[in-house]
Amino acid sequence: MSSLATIAHDAGKLISFALRPRQTPWTAIEYADLLRHYEEDSELRAIVDGVAEGMGLRIVDATRNGLFLAAVDGSPFRLAADDYKQNMTAQERVLHGVIQVAIAAFSFPKADVLDQDDNVAPAHVTPVKLAEYIRQFAEAEAARSPAETNGDDSDERRAWREALARALTMETGSGKESARSLTGMCRHALDFLEGQGLMRVVDEETAVYQGTTAYRIRLKYHAAHELLTLMRAATSPGTNT
């Protein structure tokens, strides 16, 4: 291959690695080598950046931990609601949005640790603990301003009402956790993130999850949500340990 063709091939390989949710430079030597070349070779970097942009992808960060991409509006790589969970009701979509924010707040109760590379590990989280965390926050919000809660039809207020109305846990006829319970919804949310390479299973038997480096980096650049700030502020020391 010509020099340009070789560089283009390497650019494609690097983007390909970045698009594999569970692939890391620590498990693939070629990925680590390409990342080093990306940092050192301006021509390779320009081609990678240009190809990614043409594919509707934005480079969020490039470190020794990986090349991290985010899909922009209109990108074929941008996830739709049905990619997350099919046939959700409007209430379920809102509640699942709250669950995702809660996972971020639970995993990183202090925003400043997002800038500390991997020196601070995110908290371990289970579906049960996460459901209890959301329920407690919803109860606190309802108690804080019950009149406002009853008259407010904002998405977040509807989510709190939905969280309070949902059974915390509920078994199916086969003895498994129902996907309709709050705990079951939290399990789906964590499983989805694990499939995207944003969570890892620490203990399968007890359903313990922990955020990955990719999750921390995405939160670092995309966590400016008022609800996330509120949930962090409401978390007392020791709540999610």
Tab-separated table of C-alpha atoms in Angstrom:
chain	number	residue	atom	x	y	z
A	1	MET	CA	0.000	0.000	0.000
A	2	SER	CA	1.059	3.591	-0.557
A	3	SER	CA	1.961	5.770	2.404
A	4	LEU	CA	-1.419	7.524	2.285
A	5	ALA	CA	-3.256	4.219	1.979
A	6	THR	CA	-1.339	2.877	4.982
A	7	ILE	CA	-2.236	5.914	7.063
A	8	ALA	CA	-5.877	5.664	5.990
A	9	HIS	CA	-5.876	1.961	6.914
A	10	ASP	CA	-4.466	2.763	10.362
A	11	ALA	CA	-7.038	5.536	10.801
A	12	GLY	CA	-9.837	3.107	10.002
A	13	LYS	CA	-8.442	0.531	12.409
A	14	LEU	CA	-8.218	3.072	15.232
A	15	ILE	CA	-11.800	4.239	14.707
A	16	SER	CA	-12.881	0.594	14.505
A	17	PHE	CA	-11.295	-0.095	17.897
A	18	ALA	CA	-12.966	2.993	19.352
A	19	LEU	CA	-16.370	1.796	18.146
A	20	ARG	CA	-16.066	-1.540	19.939
A	21	PRO	CA	-17.600	-0.877	23.368
A	22	ARG	CA	-15.571	-3.391	25.353
A	23	GLN	CA	-12.250	-2.972	23.575
A	24	THR	CA	-9.440	-1.219	25.449
A	25	PRO	CA	-5.757	-0.509	24.762
A	26	TRP	CA	-4.959	-2.649	27.802
A	27	THR	CA	-6.347	-5.749	26.118
A	28	ALA	CA	-5.316	-5.024	22.509
A	29	ILE	CA	-1.680	-4.175	21.760
A	30	GLU	CA	-2.534	-2.925	18.267
A	31	TYR	CA	-5.035	-0.454	19.743
A	32	ALA	CA	-2.384	0.872	22.129
A	33	ASP	CA	0.139	1.219	19.273
A	34	LEU	CA	-2.358	3.097	17.111
A	35	LEU	CA	-3.163	5.472	19.960
A	36	ARG	CA	0.519	6.238	20.356
A	37	HIS	CA	0.837	6.890	16.613
A	38	TYR	CA	-2.255	9.098	16.745
A	39	GLU	CA	-0.600	11.245	19.395
A	40	GLU	CA	2.766	11.411	17.613
A	41	ASP	CA	1.782	11.524	13.918
A	42	SER	CA	-0.054	14.707	12.890
A	43	GLU	CA	-0.969	13.266	9.482
A	44	LEU	CA	-2.627	10.211	11.010
A	45	ARG	CA	-4.367	12.423	13.556
A	46	ALA	CA	-5.753	14.695	10.819
A	47	ILE	CA	-7.127	11.746	8.849
A	48	VAL	CA	-8.669	10.109	11.922
A	49	ASP	CA	-10.291	13.395	12.940
A	50	GLY	CA	-11.598	14.014	9.429
A	51	VAL	CA	-12.976	10.505	8.910
A	52	ALA	CA	-14.648	10.535	12.323
A	53	GLU	CA	-16.276	13.887	11.561
A	54	GLY	CA	-17.489	12.586	8.212
A	55	MET	CA	-19.063	9.605	9.955
A	56	GLY	CA	-20.970	11.883	12.316
A	57	LEU	CA	-18.663	11.191	15.254
A	58	ARG	CA	-17.019	13.687	17.576
A	59	ILE	CA	-13.770	12.827	19.311
A	60	VAL	CA	-14.443	13.444	22.995
A	61	ASP	CA	-10.984	12.514	24.215
A	62	ALA	CA	-7.879	10.584	23.183
A	63	THR	CA	-5.701	9.223	25.981
A	64	ARG	CA	-3.740	6.103	26.834
A	65	ASN	CA	-7.101	4.675	27.931
A	66	GLY	CA	-8.620	4.876	24.465
A	67	LEU	CA	-10.134	7.002	21.714
A	68	PHE	CA	-13.539	8.114	22.922
A	69	LEU	CA	-16.221	9.055	20.409
A	70	ALA	CA	-19.683	10.585	20.651
A	71	ALA	CA	-22.302	10.546	17.905
A	72	VAL	CA	-23.597	13.961	16.832
A	73	ASP	CA	-27.169	14.721	15.763
A	74	GLY	CA	-27.995	12.974	12.507
A	75	SER	CA	-25.191	10.427	12.851
A	76	PRO	CA	-26.039	6.822	11.896
A	77	PHE	CA	-24.254	5.856	15.126
A	78	ARG	CA	-26.574	7.889	17.336
A	79	LEU	CA	-28.725	5.645	19.511
A	80	ALA	CA	-32.497	5.853	19.348
A	81	ALA	CA	-34.875	5.148	22.217
A	82	ASP	CA	-35.676	1.694	20.799
A	83	ASP	CA	-31.964	0.842	20.824
A	84	TYR	CA	-32.096	1.298	24.579
A	85	LYS	CA	-35.392	-0.482	25.195
A	86	GLN	CA	-38.236	-1.201	22.821
A	87	ASN	CA	-41.879	-0.275	23.300
A	88	MET	CA	-41.411	2.014	26.285
A	89	THR	CA	-44.290	4.173	27.429
A	90	ALA	CA	-43.774	7.908	27.839
A	91	GLN	CA	-43.548	7.459	31.614
A	92	GLU	CA	-40.970	4.687	31.254
A	93	ARG	CA	-38.822	6.818	28.946
A	94	VAL	CA	-38.753	9.649	31.466
A	95	LEU	CA	-38.048	7.309	34.379
A	96	HIS	CA	-35.246	5.570	32.502
A	97	GLY	CA	-33.732	8.999	31.866
A	98	VAL	CA	-33.803	9.674	35.601
A	99	ILE	CA	-32.258	6.257	36.265
A	100	GLN	CA	-29.337	7.080	33.968
A	101	VAL	CA	-28.768	10.371	35.790
A	102	ALA	CA	-28.989	8.536	39.114
A	103	ILE	CA	-26.332	6.038	38.014
A	104	ALA	CA	-24.003	8.948	37.276
A	105	ALA	CA	-24.698	10.620	40.634
A	106	PHE	CA	-24.329	7.336	42.516
A	107	SER	CA	-21.105	6.382	40.734
A	108	PHE	CA	-19.474	9.790	41.094
A	109	PRO	CA	-21.070	11.675	44.025
A	110	LYS	CA	-18.431	14.417	43.678
A	111	ALA	CA	-18.062	16.032	40.279
A	112	ASP	CA	-14.419	16.988	40.767
A	113	VAL	CA	-13.281	13.345	40.717
A	114	LEU	CA	-14.156	13.196	37.016
A	115	ASP	CA	-10.976	15.199	36.363
A	116	GLN	CA	-8.743	12.886	38.405
A	117	ASP	CA	-7.981	10.370	35.671
A	118	ASP	CA	-8.390	6.876	37.159
A	119	ASN	CA	-7.038	7.682	40.613
A	120	VAL	CA	-10.555	7.624	42.103
A	121	ALA	CA	-12.635	4.563	41.311
A	122	PRO	CA	-16.389	4.996	40.849
A	123	ALA	CA	-18.628	3.523	43.527
A	124	HIS	CA	-19.919	-0.012	43.195
A	125	VAL	CA	-23.616	-0.075	42.397
A	126	THR	CA	-26.280	-2.764	42.358
A	127	PRO	CA	-29.813	-2.587	40.903
A	128	VAL	CA	-31.283	-2.838	44.415
A	129	LYS	CA	-29.123	-0.055	45.873
A	130	LEU	CA	-29.797	2.145	42.873
A	131	ALA	CA	-33.563	1.633	43.108
A	132	GLU	CA	-33.497	2.476	46.816
A	133	TYR	CA	-31.389	5.566	46.075
A	134	ILE	CA	-33.917	6.805	43.505
A	135	ARG	CA	-36.884	6.023	45.756
A	136	GLN	CA	-35.303	7.915	48.666
A	137	PHE	CA	-34.623	10.926	46.480
A	138	ALA	CA	-38.162	10.859	45.072
A	139	GLU	CA	-39.624	10.685	48.595
A	140	ALA	CA	-37.434	13.588	49.701
A	141	GLU	CA	-38.541	15.680	46.741
A	142	ALA	CA	-42.208	14.888	47.390
A	143	ALA	CA	-41.874	15.744	51.094
A	144	ARG	CA	-39.972	18.938	50.392
A	145	SER	CA	-42.755	20.510	48.343
A	146	PRO	CA	-45.862	18.302	48.205
A	147	ALA	CA	-48.150	21.042	46.891
A	148	GLU	CA	-45.734	21.922	44.123
A	149	THR	CA	-45.245	18.258	43.281
A	150	ASN	CA	-48.967	17.663	42.866
A	151	GLY	CA	-49.443	20.650	40.579
A	152	ASP	CA	-46.264	20.389	38.529
A	153	ASP	CA	-46.402	18.388	35.290
A	154	SER	CA	-42.722	18.678	34.404
A	155	ASP	CA	-40.968	15.524	33.181
A	156	GLU	CA	-38.931	15.287	36.361
A	157	ARG	CA	-41.974	15.617	38.643
A	158	ARG	CA	-43.770	12.937	36.638
A	159	ALA	CA	-40.681	10.771	37.018
A	160	TRP	CA	-40.767	11.164	40.809
A	161	ARG	CA	-44.419	10.195	40.891
A	162	GLU	CA	-43.669	7.201	38.675
A	163	ALA	CA	-40.732	6.186	40.885
A	164	LEU	CA	-42.965	6.311	43.974
A	165	ALA	CA	-45.762	4.404	42.254
A	166	ARG	CA	-43.514	1.595	40.990
A	167	ALA	CA	-42.986	-1.470	43.148
A	168	LEU	CA	-39.432	-1.374	44.455
A	169	THR	CA	-39.075	-5.099	43.754
A	170	MET	CA	-41.473	-7.600	42.213
A	171	GLU	CA	-40.905	-11.233	41.291
A	172	THR	CA	-42.209	-12.892	38.162
A	173	GLY	CA	-43.868	-16.306	38.234
A	174	SER	CA	-40.443	-17.877	37.634
A	175	GLY	CA	-38.946	-16.112	40.653
A	176	LYS	CA	-36.935	-13.539	38.688
A	177	GLU	CA	-37.020	-9.783	39.218
A	178	SER	CA	-39.758	-8.215	37.098
A	179	ALA	CA	-38.601	-5.785	34.427
A	180	ARG	CA	-41.522	-3.561	35.467
A	181	SER	CA	-40.286	-2.988	39.007
A	182	LEU	CA	-37.952	-0.100	39.818
A	183	THR	CA	-35.177	-2.582	40.606
A	184	GLY	CA	-35.797	-4.381	37.311
A	185	MET	CA	-35.602	-1.096	35.402
A	186	CYS	CA	-32.339	-0.272	37.161
A	187	ARG	CA	-30.978	-3.689	36.192
A	188	HIS	CA	-31.845	-3.029	32.551
A	189	ALA	CA	-30.135	0.369	32.677
A	190	LEU	CA	-26.943	-1.085	34.162
A	191	ASP	CA	-26.938	-3.993	31.715
A	192	PHE	CA	-27.299	-1.567	28.814
A	193	LEU	CA	-24.317	0.476	30.008
A	194	GLU	CA	-22.317	-2.725	30.468
A	195	GLY	CA	-23.063	-3.674	26.868
A	196	GLN	CA	-21.821	-0.258	25.767
A	197	GLY	CA	-18.543	-0.697	27.632
A	198	LEU	CA	-19.500	1.963	30.193
A	199	MET	CA	-19.983	-0.425	33.124
A	200	ARG	CA	-18.234	-3.617	34.126
A	201	VAL	CA	-19.651	-6.461	36.178
A	202	VAL	CA	-17.655	-6.748	39.398
A	203	ASP	CA	-19.655	-9.648	40.810
A	204	GLU	CA	-22.189	-11.415	38.604
A	205	GLU	CA	-23.758	-13.408	41.429
A	206	THR	CA	-24.615	-10.326	43.506
A	207	ALA	CA	-25.112	-8.046	40.472
A	208	VAL	CA	-22.416	-5.526	41.390
A	209	TYR	CA	-21.441	-3.042	38.668
A	210	GLN	CA	-18.804	-0.337	38.413
A	211	GLY	CA	-18.301	2.451	35.895
A	212	THR	CA	-15.411	2.142	33.439
A	213	THR	CA	-12.886	4.731	32.293
A	214	ALA	CA	-15.054	5.323	29.224
A	215	TYR	CA	-18.007	6.113	31.495
A	216	ARG	CA	-15.997	8.599	33.554
A	217	ILE	CA	-14.746	10.397	30.457
A	218	ARG	CA	-18.226	10.646	28.944
A	219	LEU	CA	-19.594	12.056	32.191
A	220	LYS	CA	-16.719	14.520	32.349
A	221	TYR	CA	-17.860	16.110	29.104
A	222	HIS	CA	-21.611	15.462	29.171
A	223	ALA	CA	-22.712	15.622	32.816
A	224	ALA	CA	-23.955	19.230	32.952
A	225	HIS	CA	-27.500	18.270	33.998
A	226	GLU	CA	-29.330	20.138	36.751
A	227	LEU	CA	-30.876	16.922	38.053
A	228	LEU	CA	-27.429	15.369	38.433
A	229	THR	CA	-26.332	18.343	40.540
A	230	LEU	CA	-29.446	18.040	42.713
A	231	MET	CA	-28.986	14.316	43.278
A	232	ARG	CA	-25.350	14.803	44.213
A	233	ALA	CA	-26.267	17.576	46.635
A	234	ALA	CA	-28.921	15.411	48.248
A	235	THR	CA	-26.542	12.503	48.775
A	236	SER	CA	-25.288	12.484	52.357
A	237	PRO	CA	-21.891	10.967	53.209
A	238	GLY	CA	-22.078	7.185	53.237
A	239	THR	CA	-25.375	6.990	51.353
A	240	ASN	CA	-23.981	5.030	48.420
A	241	THR	CA	-21.247	2.998	49.977
